[in-house]
Short mmCIF file of C-alpha atoms in Angstrom, two decimals:
data_model
loop_
_atom_site.label_atom_id
_atom_site.label_comp_id
_atom_site.label_asym_id
_atom_site.label_seq_id
_atom_site.Cartn_x
_atom_site.Cartn_y
_atom_site.Cartn_z
CA ALA O 184 262.62 121.44 220.00
CA GLN O 185 259.33 119.69 219.62
CA SER O 186 257.09 119.46 216.59
CA VAL O 187 253.95 117.69 215.35
CA THR O 188 253.01 116.62 211.86
CA GLN O 189 249.43 115.80 211.02
CA LEU O 190 249.10 114.02 207.69
CA GLY O 191 246.07 115.07 205.75
CA SER O 192 244.49 118.46 206.20
CA HIS O 193 241.09 116.92 205.40
CA VAL O 194 239.77 113.40 206.00
CA SER O 195 236.37 112.32 204.72
CA VAL O 196 234.49 109.30 206.01
CA SER O 197 230.97 107.97 205.82
CA GLU O 198 228.84 107.74 208.91
CA GLY O 199 229.60 104.44 210.62
CA ALA O 200 233.05 104.08 209.05
CA LEU O 201 236.37 103.90 210.87
CA VAL O 202 238.01 107.22 211.67
CA LEU O 203 241.82 107.39 211.50
CA LEU O 204 243.63 110.70 211.98
CA ARG O 205 247.40 110.56 211.80
CA CYS O 206 249.89 112.35 214.06
CA ASN O 207 253.64 112.04 214.18
CA TYR O 208 255.75 113.94 216.66
CA SER O 209 259.35 114.92 217.16
CA SER O 210 260.72 115.42 220.64
CA SER O 211 264.17 115.30 222.19
CA VAL O 212 262.69 114.42 225.58
CA PRO O 213 259.93 112.00 226.54
CA PRO O 214 256.75 113.63 225.29
CA TYR O 215 253.31 114.08 226.61
CA LEU O 216 250.78 113.90 223.76
CA PHE O 217 247.29 115.24 223.38
CA TRP O 218 244.42 115.31 220.94
CA TYR O 219 242.05 118.26 220.98
CA VAL O 220 238.86 118.86 219.00
CA GLN O 221 237.64 122.24 217.86
CA TYR O 222 234.13 122.97 216.61
CA PRO O 223 233.50 126.09 214.49
CA ASN O 224 234.05 129.35 216.36
CA GLN O 225 234.80 127.55 219.60
CA GLY O 226 237.84 126.84 221.72
CA LEU O 227 239.62 123.54 221.99
CA GLN O 228 238.28 120.56 223.94
CA LEU O 229 240.59 117.85 225.18
CA LEU O 230 239.75 114.42 223.73
CA LEU O 231 242.51 112.39 225.32
CA LYS O 232 246.07 112.47 226.56
CA TYR O 233 249.12 110.27 226.91
CA THR O 234 251.52 110.97 229.74
CA THR O 235 252.95 107.73 231.10
CA GLY O 236 251.82 104.17 231.53
CA ALA O 237 249.45 102.42 229.14
CA THR O 238 250.21 103.31 225.56
CA LEU O 239 246.60 102.84 224.40
CA VAL O 240 244.56 105.66 225.81
CA LYS O 241 240.84 106.12 225.64
CA GLY O 242 239.13 109.45 225.55
CA ILE O 243 235.71 111.00 225.26
CA ASN O 244 233.15 110.29 222.60
CA GLY O 245 234.57 106.85 221.78
CA PHE O 246 237.98 108.07 220.56
CA GLU O 247 241.21 106.34 221.39
CA ALA O 248 244.89 106.76 220.47
CA GLU O 249 248.00 104.62 220.73
CA PHE O 250 251.44 105.97 221.58
CA LYS O 251 254.06 104.18 219.53
CA LYS O 252 257.51 105.36 220.49
CA SER O 253 259.31 103.39 217.78
CA GLU O 254 257.18 105.06 215.12
CA THR O 255 256.96 108.43 216.93
CA SER O 256 253.25 108.33 216.30
CA PHE O 257 250.05 109.02 218.21
CA HIS O 258 247.23 108.29 215.74
CA LEU O 259 243.63 108.94 216.72
CA THR O 260 240.94 106.38 215.91
CA LYS O 261 237.22 105.81 216.38
CA PRO O 262 235.54 102.61 215.24
CA SER O 263 232.35 104.20 213.94
CA ALA O 264 232.01 107.83 212.86
CA HIS O 265 228.97 109.92 213.83
CA MET O 266 227.81 113.07 212.08
CA SER O 267 228.55 114.95 215.27
CA ASP O 268 232.27 114.07 214.96
CA ALA O 269 232.68 116.52 212.10
CA ALA O 270 235.18 119.06 213.42
CA GLU O 271 238.85 120.11 213.36
CA TYR O 272 241.22 117.86 215.27
CA PHE O 273 244.60 118.93 216.61
CA CYS O 274 247.43 116.81 217.90
CA ALA O 275 249.77 118.49 220.38
CA VAL O 276 252.98 117.65 222.20
CA THR O 277 254.63 119.02 225.30
CA LYS O 278 257.58 118.20 227.51
CA ASN O 279 257.18 116.00 230.55
CA THR O 280 259.04 118.40 232.84
CA GLY O 281 258.99 122.03 233.75
CA PHE O 282 257.15 124.64 231.81
CA GLN O 283 254.67 123.02 229.50
CA LYS O 284 253.62 124.98 226.45
CA LEU O 285 251.71 122.94 223.88
CA VAL O 286 253.07 122.62 220.37
CA PHE O 287 250.26 121.91 217.93
CA GLY O 288 250.04 120.37 214.53
CA THR O 289 248.25 122.18 211.72
CA GLY O 290 245.06 120.21 212.30
CA THR O 291 242.89 117.77 210.34
CA ARG O 292 239.35 118.59 209.38
CA LEU O 293 237.12 115.54 209.64
CA LEU O 294 234.16 115.49 207.29
CA VAL O 295 231.40 112.92 207.90
CA SER O 296 228.88 112.16 205.19
CA PRO O 297 225.55 110.39 205.68
CA ASP F 141 233.28 125.49 237.64
CA THR F 142 232.35 127.76 234.79
CA GLY F 143 235.42 127.03 232.70
CA VAL F 144 237.72 129.55 231.05
CA SER F 145 235.98 132.63 229.76
CA GLN F 146 237.20 135.22 227.30
CA ASN F 147 235.88 138.65 226.37
CA PRO F 148 235.05 139.93 223.93
CA ARG F 149 234.29 136.98 221.68
CA HIS F 150 234.68 139.11 218.59
CA LYS F 151 236.53 142.34 217.95
CA ILE F 152 236.71 144.32 214.74
CA THR F 153 239.14 147.21 214.73
CA LYS F 154 240.84 149.48 212.29
CA ARG F 155 244.53 149.25 211.60
CA GLY F 156 246.53 151.32 214.03
CA GLN F 157 244.04 151.07 216.90
CA ASN F 158 244.81 149.43 220.25
CA VAL F 159 242.79 146.46 221.48
CA THR F 160 242.64 144.63 224.79
CA PHE F 161 241.33 141.16 225.47
CA ARG F 162 240.48 139.59 228.78
CA CYS F 163 240.75 136.01 230.01
CA ASP F 164 239.29 134.63 233.23
CA PRO F 165 240.81 131.23 234.02
CA ILE F 166 239.30 128.42 236.06
CA SER F 167 239.38 129.79 239.58
CA GLU F 168 241.84 127.36 241.18
CA HIS F 169 244.27 127.33 238.25
CA ASN F 170 247.49 129.23 238.74
CA ARG F 171 248.91 128.69 235.26
CA LEU F 172 247.61 130.73 232.35
CA TYR F 173 248.61 130.58 228.68
CA TRP F 174 247.87 132.71 225.60
CA TYR F 175 247.91 131.20 222.12
CA ARG F 176 247.21 132.66 218.70
CA GLN F 177 245.48 130.70 215.92
CA THR F 178 245.41 131.91 212.33
CA LEU F 179 243.18 130.49 209.68
CA GLY F 180 244.04 126.94 208.76
CA GLN F 181 246.72 126.61 211.40
CA GLY F 182 247.04 125.14 214.83
CA PRO F 183 247.36 127.39 217.86
CA GLU F 184 250.79 128.91 218.47
CA PHE F 185 252.09 129.70 221.95
CA LEU F 186 252.41 133.37 222.85
CA THR F 187 253.05 133.67 226.59
CA TYR F 188 252.73 131.92 229.93
CA PHE F 189 251.99 133.05 233.48
CA GLN F 190 252.43 131.25 236.74
CA ASN F 191 250.39 133.21 239.20
CA GLU F 192 251.18 136.87 238.41
CA ALA F 193 254.63 136.20 237.00
CA GLN F 194 255.08 136.13 233.23
CA LEU F 195 257.63 133.38 232.85
CA GLU F 196 257.83 132.78 229.13
CA LYS F 197 257.27 134.81 226.00
CA SER F 198 257.34 133.61 222.43
CA ARG F 199 259.29 135.42 219.74
CA LEU F 200 255.87 135.84 218.12
CA LEU F 201 255.06 138.36 220.85
CA SER F 202 256.41 141.57 219.34
CA ASP F 203 256.89 144.80 221.24
CA ARG F 204 253.35 145.80 220.28
CA PHE F 205 251.96 142.98 222.39
CA SER F 206 251.80 143.07 226.19
CA ALA F 207 250.17 140.73 228.62
CA GLU F 208 249.47 141.08 232.32
CA ARG F 209 248.01 138.99 235.08
CA PRO F 210 247.55 141.22 238.10
CA LYS F 211 247.11 139.41 241.38
CA GLY F 212 247.35 136.11 239.56
CA SER F 213 243.69 136.04 238.60
CA PHE F 214 242.42 137.25 235.23
CA SER F 215 244.77 138.18 232.43
CA THR F 216 244.73 140.82 229.72
CA LEU F 217 246.41 140.79 226.32
CA GLU F 218 246.86 144.17 224.68
CA ILE F 219 247.87 144.79 221.10
CA GLN F 220 249.02 148.30 220.26
CA ARG F 221 248.94 149.80 216.76
CA THR F 222 247.19 146.78 215.31
CA GLU F 223 248.18 145.50 211.88
CA GLN F 224 246.22 143.33 209.45
CA GLY F 225 248.56 140.47 210.22
CA ASP F 226 247.28 140.50 213.79
CA SER F 227 243.93 139.18 212.60
CA ALA F 228 243.54 135.82 214.29
CA MET F 229 241.80 133.91 217.06
CA TYR F 230 243.39 134.57 220.43
CA LEU F 231 242.97 131.65 222.79
CA CYS F 232 243.50 131.55 226.51
CA ALA F 233 244.07 128.38 228.50
CA SER F 234 244.63 127.55 232.14
CA SER F 235 245.93 124.62 234.11
CA SER F 236 246.41 123.60 237.67
CA GLY F 237 249.80 124.10 239.26
CA SER F 238 249.91 120.59 240.65
CA PRO F 239 252.96 118.63 239.44
CA ARG F 240 250.93 115.91 237.77
CA SER F 241 248.49 118.18 236.05
CA TYR F 242 249.21 118.42 232.36
CA GLU F 243 245.83 119.36 230.97
CA GLN F 244 245.23 122.84 229.63
CA TYR F 245 241.63 123.97 229.48
CA PHE F 246 240.86 126.41 226.72
CA GLY F 247 238.44 129.29 226.53
CA PRO F 248 236.21 129.99 223.52
CA GLY F 249 238.70 132.53 222.12
CA THR F 250 238.54 136.10 220.92
CA ARG F 251 238.41 136.54 217.16
CA LEU F 252 240.18 139.70 216.08
CA THR F 253 239.65 141.22 212.68
CA VAL F 254 241.82 144.18 211.71
CA THR F 255 240.49 146.15 208.74
#
């Protein structure tokens, strides 16, 4: 079975500060990992994904994440927060073969203050 | 490419009533997924279609829930005899059937409130 743990249901940063959202996964097979963002009353938008290859992946809006197999982590970072980054962020894992349902974490709400 | 669309966006119903939601995936995508998201939680998988075949169902999908995807195009999710615990956001996603396609594209969701 696969699972995702997101540490911190809420993270607060000041505009311009570093954003760090934590994600740890559990998977018995090589995982594919994703970060999604959700704005209020909207669906989920894919920020970035790790499948194979380079472990540091870059996504939209200046976000990036690093896959660390030894730590079973896939933390999301952004060097400088913008007010528009305030949203709910979900980490998700899926298998690398066959049917691919996404297993999500409980989410982290990012709050950005001026 | 208009993305994944879902209708209605909001539905308020009384306990015991039946409701039906519709999802229109991205036109060339042959895989379609339904998820449910309750307040403060991440989305949870409900069911999966490849073309018109329903290949996987979660244990969350009780007998009151049924999903169809006739002709492998749009999909409907019906909930019979709704209960207050069914109140949630119902999300639909689609993906390409190509072997190296792993991205699921989500619709805006249908928010169900059962009173």
